[in-house]
């Protein structure tokens, strides 16, 4: 829970959504107390669970409807790949990493960095259209299998190392 992750924007987005929408935040860090205070100030503390540091990412993703990544700075976006792997629709700020990984509207939704209204709209859209959410989650999983799972990654490394060995000779 660091300022680069921009969880205040996500909390403000949750405050714009109906009361049946809940948020689970996994992680810990220097911003936790401020985020807890903001959730109380926004009147959503009963809808936000601060889970602390967790090792069971797969179980958390299996239990969620979607993954939301509000990070202002996200160089790669491992969390996006975890969402893809779990076939969960991903809503992310258009930071460098998520913008490289997500094909907007197909494998996820990208929203402007720091725009709580756009986050709320994207979340509401996926909640209102479960078939669209499922299609986006499935497309993310397909992208994961094609490009980021063990077999394609190992193959890419093999090709790279073979080319490097040829150059060295």
JSON list of C-alpha atoms in Angstrom, two decimals:
[
{"chain": "A", "resi": 1, "resn": "UNK", "atom": "CA", "xyz": [0.00, 0.00, 0.00]},
{"chain": "A", "resi": 2, "resn": "UNK", "atom": "CA", "xyz": [2.24, 2.67, -1.42]},
{"chain": "A", "resi": 3, "resn": "UNK", "atom": "CA", "xyz": [1.35, 6.04, -2.93]},
{"chain": "A", "resi": 4, "resn": "UNK", "atom": "CA", "xyz": [2.45, 4.85, -6.42]},
{"chain": "A", "resi": 5, "resn": "UNK", "atom": "CA", "xyz": [-0.40, 2.32, -6.34]},
{"chain": "A", "resi": 6, "resn": "UNK", "atom": "CA", "xyz": [-2.93, 5.18, -6.09]},
{"chain": "A", "resi": 7, "resn": "UNK", "atom": "CA", "xyz": [-5.47, 3.41, -3.92]},
{"chain": "A", "resi": 8, "resn": "UNK", "atom": "CA", "xyz": [-7.15, 6.72, -2.96]},
{"chain": "A", "resi": 9, "resn": "UNK", "atom": "CA", "xyz": [-8.47, 6.88, -6.54]},
{"chain": "A", "resi": 10, "resn": "UNK", "atom": "CA", "xyz": [-9.85, 3.36, -6.19]},
{"chain": "A", "resi": 11, "resn": "UNK", "atom": "CA", "xyz": [-11.50, 4.16, -2.86]},
{"chain": "A", "resi": 12, "resn": "UNK", "atom": "CA", "xyz": [-13.13, 7.23, -4.40]},
{"chain": "A", "resi": 13, "resn": "UNK", "atom": "CA", "xyz": [-14.34, 5.06, -7.29]},
{"chain": "A", "resi": 14, "resn": "UNK", "atom": "CA", "xyz": [-15.86, 2.55, -4.87]},
{"chain": "A", "resi": 15, "resn": "UNK", "atom": "CA", "xyz": [-17.66, 5.42, -3.10]},
{"chain": "A", "resi": 16, "resn": "UNK", "atom": "CA", "xyz": [-19.36, 6.26, -6.43]},
{"chain": "A", "resi": 17, "resn": "UNK", "atom": "CA", "xyz": [-20.68, 2.71, -6.83]},
{"chain": "A", "resi": 18, "resn": "UNK", "atom": "CA", "xyz": [-23.76, 1.06, -5.25]},
{"chain": "A", "resi": 19, "resn": "UNK", "atom": "CA", "xyz": [-23.45, -0.18, -1.69]},
{"chain": "A", "resi": 20, "resn": "UNK", "atom": "CA", "xyz": [-23.37, -3.84, -2.75]},
{"chain": "A", "resi": 21, "resn": "UNK", "atom": "CA", "xyz": [-19.96, -3.28, -4.39]},
{"chain": "A", "resi": 22, "resn": "UNK", "atom": "CA", "xyz": [-17.14, -4.28, -2.05]},
{"chain": "A", "resi": 23, "resn": "UNK", "atom": "CA", "xyz": [-13.37, -4.00, -2.29]},
{"chain": "A", "resi": 24, "resn": "UNK", "atom": "CA", "xyz": [-10.69, -6.28, -0.91]},
{"chain": "A", "resi": 25, "resn": "UNK", "atom": "CA", "xyz": [-7.21, -4.75, -0.76]},
{"chain": "A", "resi": 26, "resn": "UNK", "atom": "CA", "xyz": [-4.35, -7.19, -0.30]},
{"chain": "A", "resi": 27, "resn": "UNK", "atom": "CA", "xyz": [-1.01, -5.83, 0.81]},
{"chain": "A", "resi": 28, "resn": "UNK", "atom": "CA", "xyz": [0.47, -3.63, 3.44]},
{"chain": "A", "resi": 29, "resn": "UNK", "atom": "CA", "xyz": [2.62, -0.56, 3.50]},
{"chain": "A", "resi": 30, "resn": "UNK", "atom": "CA", "xyz": [3.11, 3.02, 4.57]},
{"chain": "A", "resi": 31, "resn": "UNK", "atom": "CA", "xyz": [-0.24, 4.25, 3.23]},
{"chain": "A", "resi": 32, "resn": "UNK", "atom": "CA", "xyz": [-2.47, 1.79, 5.10]},
{"chain": "A", "resi": 33, "resn": "UNK", "atom": "CA", "xyz": [-3.53, 4.11, 7.93]},
{"chain": "A", "resi": 34, "resn": "UNK", "atom": "CA", "xyz": [-4.28, 6.96, 5.50]},
{"chain": "A", "resi": 35, "resn": "UNK", "atom": "CA", "xyz": [-6.30, 4.62, 3.27]},
{"chain": "A", "resi": 36, "resn": "UNK", "atom": "CA", "xyz": [-8.28, 3.30, 6.22]},
{"chain": "A", "resi": 37, "resn": "UNK", "atom": "CA", "xyz": [-8.98, 6.90, 7.26]},
{"chain": "A", "resi": 38, "resn": "UNK", "atom": "CA", "xyz": [-10.05, 7.82, 3.73]},
{"chain": "A", "resi": 39, "resn": "UNK", "atom": "CA", "xyz": [-12.41, 4.84, 3.56]},
{"chain": "A", "resi": 40, "resn": "UNK", "atom": "CA", "xyz": [-14.03, 6.05, 6.81]},
{"chain": "A", "resi": 41, "resn": "UNK", "atom": "CA", "xyz": [-14.22, 9.63, 5.50]},
{"chain": "A", "resi": 42, "resn": "UNK", "atom": "CA", "xyz": [-15.88, 8.41, 2.29]},
{"chain": "A", "resi": 43, "resn": "UNK", "atom": "CA", "xyz": [-18.38, 6.34, 4.29]},
{"chain": "A", "resi": 44, "resn": "UNK", "atom": "CA", "xyz": [-17.30, 3.05, 2.71]},
{"chain": "A", "resi": 45, "resn": "UNK", "atom": "CA", "xyz": [-15.25, 1.44, 5.50]},
{"chain": "A", "resi": 46, "resn": "UNK", "atom": "CA", "xyz": [-17.82, -1.35, 5.87]},
{"chain": "A", "resi": 47, "resn": "UNK", "atom": "CA", "xyz": [-17.34, -2.13, 2.14]},
{"chain": "A", "resi": 48, "resn": "UNK", "atom": "CA", "xyz": [-13.53, -2.22, 2.16]},
{"chain": "A", "resi": 49, "resn": "UNK", "atom": "CA", "xyz": [-11.52, -5.10, 3.58]},
{"chain": "A", "resi": 50, "resn": "UNK", "atom": "CA", "xyz": [-7.85, -4.41, 4.26]},
{"chain": "A", "resi": 51, "resn": "UNK", "atom": "CA", "xyz": [-6.46, -7.93, 4.06]},
{"chain": "A", "resi": 52, "resn": "UNK", "atom": "CA", "xyz": [-2.82, -7.23, 4.88]},
{"chain": "A", "resi": 53, "resn": "UNK", "atom": "CA", "xyz": [0.06, -9.05, 3.25]},
{"chain": "A", "resi": 54, "resn": "UNK", "atom": "CA", "xyz": [-1.10, -12.25, 1.54]},
{"chain": "A", "resi": 55, "resn": "UNK", "atom": "CA", "xyz": [0.60, -15.17, -0.17]},
{"chain": "A", "resi": 56, "resn": "UNK", "atom": "CA", "xyz": [-2.60, -16.73, -1.58]},
{"chain": "A", "resi": 57, "resn": "UNK", "atom": "CA", "xyz": [-3.00, -14.55, -4.67]},
{"chain": "A", "resi": 58, "resn": "UNK", "atom": "CA", "xyz": [-4.63, -17.36, -6.64]},
{"chain": "A", "resi": 59, "resn": "UNK", "atom": "CA", "xyz": [-7.31, -17.88, -4.01]},
{"chain": "A", "resi": 60, "resn": "UNK", "atom": "CA", "xyz": [-7.99, -14.15, -3.78]},
{"chain": "A", "resi": 61, "resn": "UNK", "atom": "CA", "xyz": [-8.36, -13.86, -7.55]},
{"chain": "A", "resi": 62, "resn": "UNK", "atom": "CA", "xyz": [-10.63, -16.91, -7.64]},
{"chain": "A", "resi": 63, "resn": "UNK", "atom": "CA", "xyz": [-12.88, -15.21, -5.08]},
{"chain": "A", "resi": 64, "resn": "UNK", "atom": "CA", "xyz": [-13.14, -11.87, -6.88]},
{"chain": "A", "resi": 65, "resn": "UNK", "atom": "CA", "xyz": [-15.36, -10.62, -9.69]},
{"chain": "A", "resi": 66, "resn": "UNK", "atom": "CA", "xyz": [-12.64, -8.51, -11.28]},
{"chain": "A", "resi": 67, "resn": "UNK", "atom": "CA", "xyz": [-9.17, -7.14, -10.66]},
{"chain": "A", "resi": 68, "resn": "UNK", "atom": "CA", "xyz": [-8.73, -3.37, -10.47]},
{"chain": "A", "resi": 69, "resn": "UNK", "atom": "CA", "xyz": [-5.23, -1.86, -10.78]},
{"chain": "A", "resi": 70, "resn": "UNK", "atom": "CA", "xyz": [-5.19, 1.90, -10.10]},
{"chain": "A", "resi": 71, "resn": "UNK", "atom": "CA", "xyz": [-1.37, 2.25, -10.08]},
{"chain": "A", "resi": 72, "resn": "UNK", "atom": "CA", "xyz": [0.12, 5.50, -11.34]},
{"chain": "A", "resi": 73, "resn": "UNK", "atom": "CA", "xyz": [3.46, 3.73, -11.85]},
{"chain": "A", "resi": 74, "resn": "UNK", "atom": "CA", "xyz": [3.38, 0.11, -12.94]},
{"chain": "A", "resi": 75, "resn": "UNK", "atom": "CA", "xyz": [6.43, -0.66, -15.12]},
{"chain": "A", "resi": 76, "resn": "UNK", "atom": "CA", "xyz": [5.48, -4.24, -16.05]},
{"chain": "A", "resi": 77, "resn": "UNK", "atom": "CA", "xyz": [2.23, -5.16, -14.42]},
{"chain": "A", "resi": 78, "resn": "UNK", "atom": "CA", "xyz": [2.75, -8.63, -12.95]},
{"chain": "A", "resi": 79, "resn": "UNK", "atom": "CA", "xyz": [-0.58, -8.12, -11.21]},
{"chain": "A", "resi": 80, "resn": "UNK", "atom": "CA", "xyz": [-2.25, -7.74, -14.63]},
{"chain": "A", "resi": 81, "resn": "UNK", "atom": "CA", "xyz": [-0.71, -11.04, -15.72]},
{"chain": "A", "resi": 82, "resn": "UNK", "atom": "CA", "xyz": [-2.01, -12.65, -12.53]},
{"chain": "A", "resi": 83, "resn": "UNK", "atom": "CA", "xyz": [-5.49, -11.36, -13.39]},
{"chain": "A", "resi": 84, "resn": "UNK", "atom": "CA", "xyz": [-5.15, -12.72, -16.93]},
{"chain": "A", "resi": 85, "resn": "UNK", "atom": "CA", "xyz": [-3.97, -16.06, -15.57]},
{"chain": "A", "resi": 86, "resn": "UNK", "atom": "CA", "xyz": [-7.08, -16.29, -13.35]},
{"chain": "A", "resi": 87, "resn": "UNK", "atom": "CA", "xyz": [-9.38, -15.31, -16.26]},
{"chain": "A", "resi": 88, "resn": "UNK", "atom": "CA", "xyz": [-10.57, -12.26, -14.35]},
{"chain": "A", "resi": 89, "resn": "UNK", "atom": "CA", "xyz": [-11.47, -9.06, -16.19]},
{"chain": "A", "resi": 90, "resn": "UNK", "atom": "CA", "xyz": [-8.90, -6.38, -15.42]},
{"chain": "A", "resi": 91, "resn": "UNK", "atom": "CA", "xyz": [-9.61, -2.66, -15.08]},
{"chain": "A", "resi": 92, "resn": "UNK", "atom": "CA", "xyz": [-6.35, -0.71, -14.90]},
{"chain": "A", "resi": 93, "resn": "UNK", "atom": "CA", "xyz": [-4.98, 2.79, -14.99]},
{"chain": "A", "resi": 94, "resn": "UNK", "atom": "CA", "xyz": [-3.26, 3.44, -18.30]},
{"chain": "A", "resi": 95, "resn": "UNK", "atom": "CA", "xyz": [0.23, 3.31, -16.76]},
{"chain": "A", "resi": 96, "resn": "UNK", "atom": "CA", "xyz": [3.10, 1.96, -18.87]},
{"chain": "A", "resi": 97, "resn": "UNK", "atom": "CA", "xyz": [2.90, -1.72, -17.88]},
{"chain": "A", "resi": 98, "resn": "UNK", "atom": "CA", "xyz": [-0.85, -2.21, -18.08]},
{"chain": "A", "resi": 99, "resn": "UNK", "atom": "CA", "xyz": [-0.98, -0.22, -21.35]},
{"chain": "A", "resi": 100, "resn": "UNK", "atom": "CA", "xyz": [1.57, -2.61, -22.86]},
{"chain": "A", "resi": 101, "resn": "UNK", "atom": "CA", "xyz": [-0.28, -5.72, -21.69]},
{"chain": "A", "resi": 102, "resn": "UNK", "atom": "CA", "xyz": [-3.96, -4.82, -22.05]},
{"chain": "A", "resi": 103, "resn": "UNK", "atom": "CA", "xyz": [-5.74, -4.52, -25.35]},
{"chain": "A", "resi": 104, "resn": "UNK", "atom": "CA", "xyz": [-8.45, -2.08, -24.28]},
{"chain": "A", "resi": 105, "resn": "UNK", "atom": "CA", "xyz": [-11.92, -3.53, -24.62]},
{"chain": "A", "resi": 106, "resn": "UNK", "atom": "CA", "xyz": [-10.66, -7.03, -25.41]},
{"chain": "A", "resi": 107, "resn": "UNK", "atom": "CA", "xyz": [-8.30, -8.24, -22.67]},
{"chain": "A", "resi": 108, "resn": "UNK", "atom": "CA", "xyz": [-9.13, -5.53, -20.15]},
{"chain": "A", "resi": 109, "resn": "UNK", "atom": "CA", "xyz": [-10.21, -1.95, -19.70]},
{"chain": "A", "resi": 110, "resn": "UNK", "atom": "CA", "xyz": [-7.79, 0.98, -19.44]},
{"chain": "A", "resi": 111, "resn": "UNK", "atom": "CA", "xyz": [-8.82, 4.22, -17.78]},
{"chain": "A", "resi": 112, "resn": "UNK", "atom": "CA", "xyz": [-6.98, 7.52, -17.32]},
{"chain": "A", "resi": 113, "resn": "UNK", "atom": "CA", "xyz": [-4.58, 7.57, -14.40]},
{"chain": "A", "resi": 114, "resn": "UNK", "atom": "CA", "xyz": [-6.13, 9.12, -11.28]},
{"chain": "A", "resi": 115, "resn": "UNK", "atom": "CA", "xyz": [-9.67, 9.32, -12.71]},
{"chain": "A", "resi": 116, "resn": "UNK", "atom": "CA", "xyz": [-11.98, 7.87, -10.05]},
{"chain": "A", "resi": 117, "resn": "UNK", "atom": "CA", "xyz": [-15.06, 8.58, -12.16]},
{"chain": "A", "resi": 118, "resn": "UNK", "atom": "CA", "xyz": [-13.66, 6.60, -15.11]},
{"chain": "A", "resi": 119, "resn": "UNK", "atom": "CA", "xyz": [-12.74, 3.73, -12.76]},
{"chain": "A", "resi": 120, "resn": "UNK", "atom": "CA", "xyz": [-16.25, 3.71, -11.31]},
{"chain": "A", "resi": 121, "resn": "UNK", "atom": "CA", "xyz": [-17.78, 3.73, -14.80]},
{"chain": "A", "resi": 122, "resn": "UNK", "atom": "CA", "xyz": [-15.59, 0.86, -16.00]},
{"chain": "A", "resi": 123, "resn": "UNK", "atom": "CA", "xyz": [-16.31, -1.23, -12.89]},
{"chain": "A", "resi": 124, "resn": "UNK", "atom": "CA", "xyz": [-20.04, -0.52, -13.14]},
{"chain": "A", "resi": 125, "resn": "UNK", "atom": "CA", "xyz": [-20.03, -1.44, -16.82]},
{"chain": "A", "resi": 126, "resn": "UNK", "atom": "CA", "xyz": [-18.48, -4.86, -16.14]},
{"chain": "A", "resi": 127, "resn": "UNK", "atom": "CA", "xyz": [-20.81, -5.50, -13.21]},
{"chain": "A", "resi": 128, "resn": "UNK", "atom": "CA", "xyz": [-23.84, -4.62, -15.35]},
{"chain": "A", "resi": 129, "resn": "UNK", "atom": "CA", "xyz": [-22.65, -6.77, -18.27]},
{"chain": "A", "resi": 130, "resn": "UNK", "atom": "CA", "xyz": [-21.44, -10.10, -16.87]},
{"chain": "A", "resi": 131, "resn": "UNK", "atom": "CA", "xyz": [-21.19, -11.59, -20.37]},
{"chain": "A", "resi": 132, "resn": "UNK", "atom": "CA", "xyz": [-18.79, -8.80, -21.38]},
{"chain": "A", "resi": 133, "resn": "UNK", "atom": "CA", "xyz": [-16.82, -9.26, -18.17]},
{"chain": "A", "resi": 134, "resn": "UNK", "atom": "CA", "xyz": [-16.55, -13.01, -18.84]},
{"chain": "A", "resi": 135, "resn": "UNK", "atom": "CA", "xyz": [-15.44, -12.40, -22.45]},
{"chain": "A", "resi": 136, "resn": "UNK", "atom": "CA", "xyz": [-12.75, -9.96, -21.30]},
{"chain": "A", "resi": 137, "resn": "UNK", "atom": "CA", "xyz": [-11.58, -12.41, -18.64]},
{"chain": "A", "resi": 138, "resn": "UNK", "atom": "CA", "xyz": [-11.43, -15.22, -21.20]},
{"chain": "A", "resi": 139, "resn": "UNK", "atom": "CA", "xyz": [-9.51, -13.04, -23.68]},
{"chain": "A", "resi": 140, "resn": "UNK", "atom": "CA", "xyz": [-7.02, -12.14, -20.95]},
{"chain": "A", "resi": 141, "resn": "UNK", "atom": "CA", "xyz": [-6.56, -15.83, -20.14]},
{"chain": "A", "resi": 142, "resn": "UNK", "atom": "CA", "xyz": [-6.05, -16.56, -23.85]},
{"chain": "A", "resi": 143, "resn": "UNK", "atom": "CA", "xyz": [-3.37, -13.83, -24.05]},
{"chain": "A", "resi": 144, "resn": "UNK", "atom": "CA", "xyz": [-1.72, -15.26, -20.94]},
{"chain": "A", "resi": 145, "resn": "UNK", "atom": "CA", "xyz": [-1.62, -18.78, -22.40]},
{"chain": "A", "resi": 146, "resn": "UNK", "atom": "CA", "xyz": [-0.28, -17.54, -25.75]},
{"chain": "A", "resi": 147, "resn": "UNK", "atom": "CA", "xyz": [2.40, -15.16, -24.47]},
{"chain": "A", "resi": 148, "resn": "UNK", "atom": "CA", "xyz": [3.09, -15.35, -20.73]},
{"chain": "A", "resi": 149, "resn": "UNK", "atom": "CA", "xyz": [2.59, -18.92, -19.53]},
{"chain": "A", "resi": 150, "resn": "UNK", "atom": "CA", "xyz": [5.60, -21.16, -18.95]},
{"chain": "A", "resi": 151, "resn": "UNK", "atom": "CA", "xyz": [5.77, -22.78, -22.41]},
{"chain": "A", "resi": 152, "resn": "UNK", "atom": "CA", "xyz": [5.78, -19.60, -24.55]},
{"chain": "A", "resi": 153, "resn": "UNK", "atom": "CA", "xyz": [8.17, -17.82, -22.18]},
{"chain": "A", "resi": 154, "resn": "UNK", "atom": "CA", "xyz": [10.62, -20.73, -22.18]},
{"chain": "A", "resi": 155, "resn": "UNK", "atom": "CA", "xyz": [10.38, -20.94, -25.96]},
{"chain": "A", "resi": 156, "resn": "UNK", "atom": "CA", "xyz": [11.15, -17.22, -26.28]},
{"chain": "A", "resi": 157, "resn": "UNK", "atom": "CA", "xyz": [14.19, -17.64, -24.05]},
{"chain": "A", "resi": 158, "resn": "UNK", "atom": "CA", "xyz": [15.33, -20.66, -26.06]},
{"chain": "A", "resi": 159, "resn": "UNK", "atom": "CA", "xyz": [15.10, -18.72, -29.33]},
{"chain": "A", "resi": 160, "resn": "UNK", "atom": "CA", "xyz": [16.92, -15.75, -27.78]},
{"chain": "A", "resi": 161, "resn": "UNK", "atom": "CA", "xyz": [19.73, -17.88, -26.31]},
{"chain": "A", "resi": 162, "resn": "UNK", "atom": "CA", "xyz": [20.19, -19.79, -29.57]},
{"chain": "A", "resi": 163, "resn": "UNK", "atom": "CA", "xyz": [20.48, -16.51, -31.48]},
{"chain": "A", "resi": 164, "resn": "UNK", "atom": "CA", "xyz": [22.92, -15.14, -28.92]},
{"chain": "A", "resi": 165, "resn": "UNK", "atom": "CA", "xyz": [25.04, -18.31, -29.18]},
{"chain": "A", "resi": 166, "resn": "UNK", "atom": "CA", "xyz": [25.17, -17.97, -32.98]},
{"chain": "A", "resi": 167, "resn": "UNK", "atom": "CA", "xyz": [26.31, -14.36, -32.70]},
{"chain": "A", "resi": 168, "resn": "UNK", "atom": "CA", "xyz": [29.02, -15.30, -30.23]},
{"chain": "A", "resi": 169, "resn": "UNK", "atom": "CA", "xyz": [30.44, -17.98, -32.56]}
]
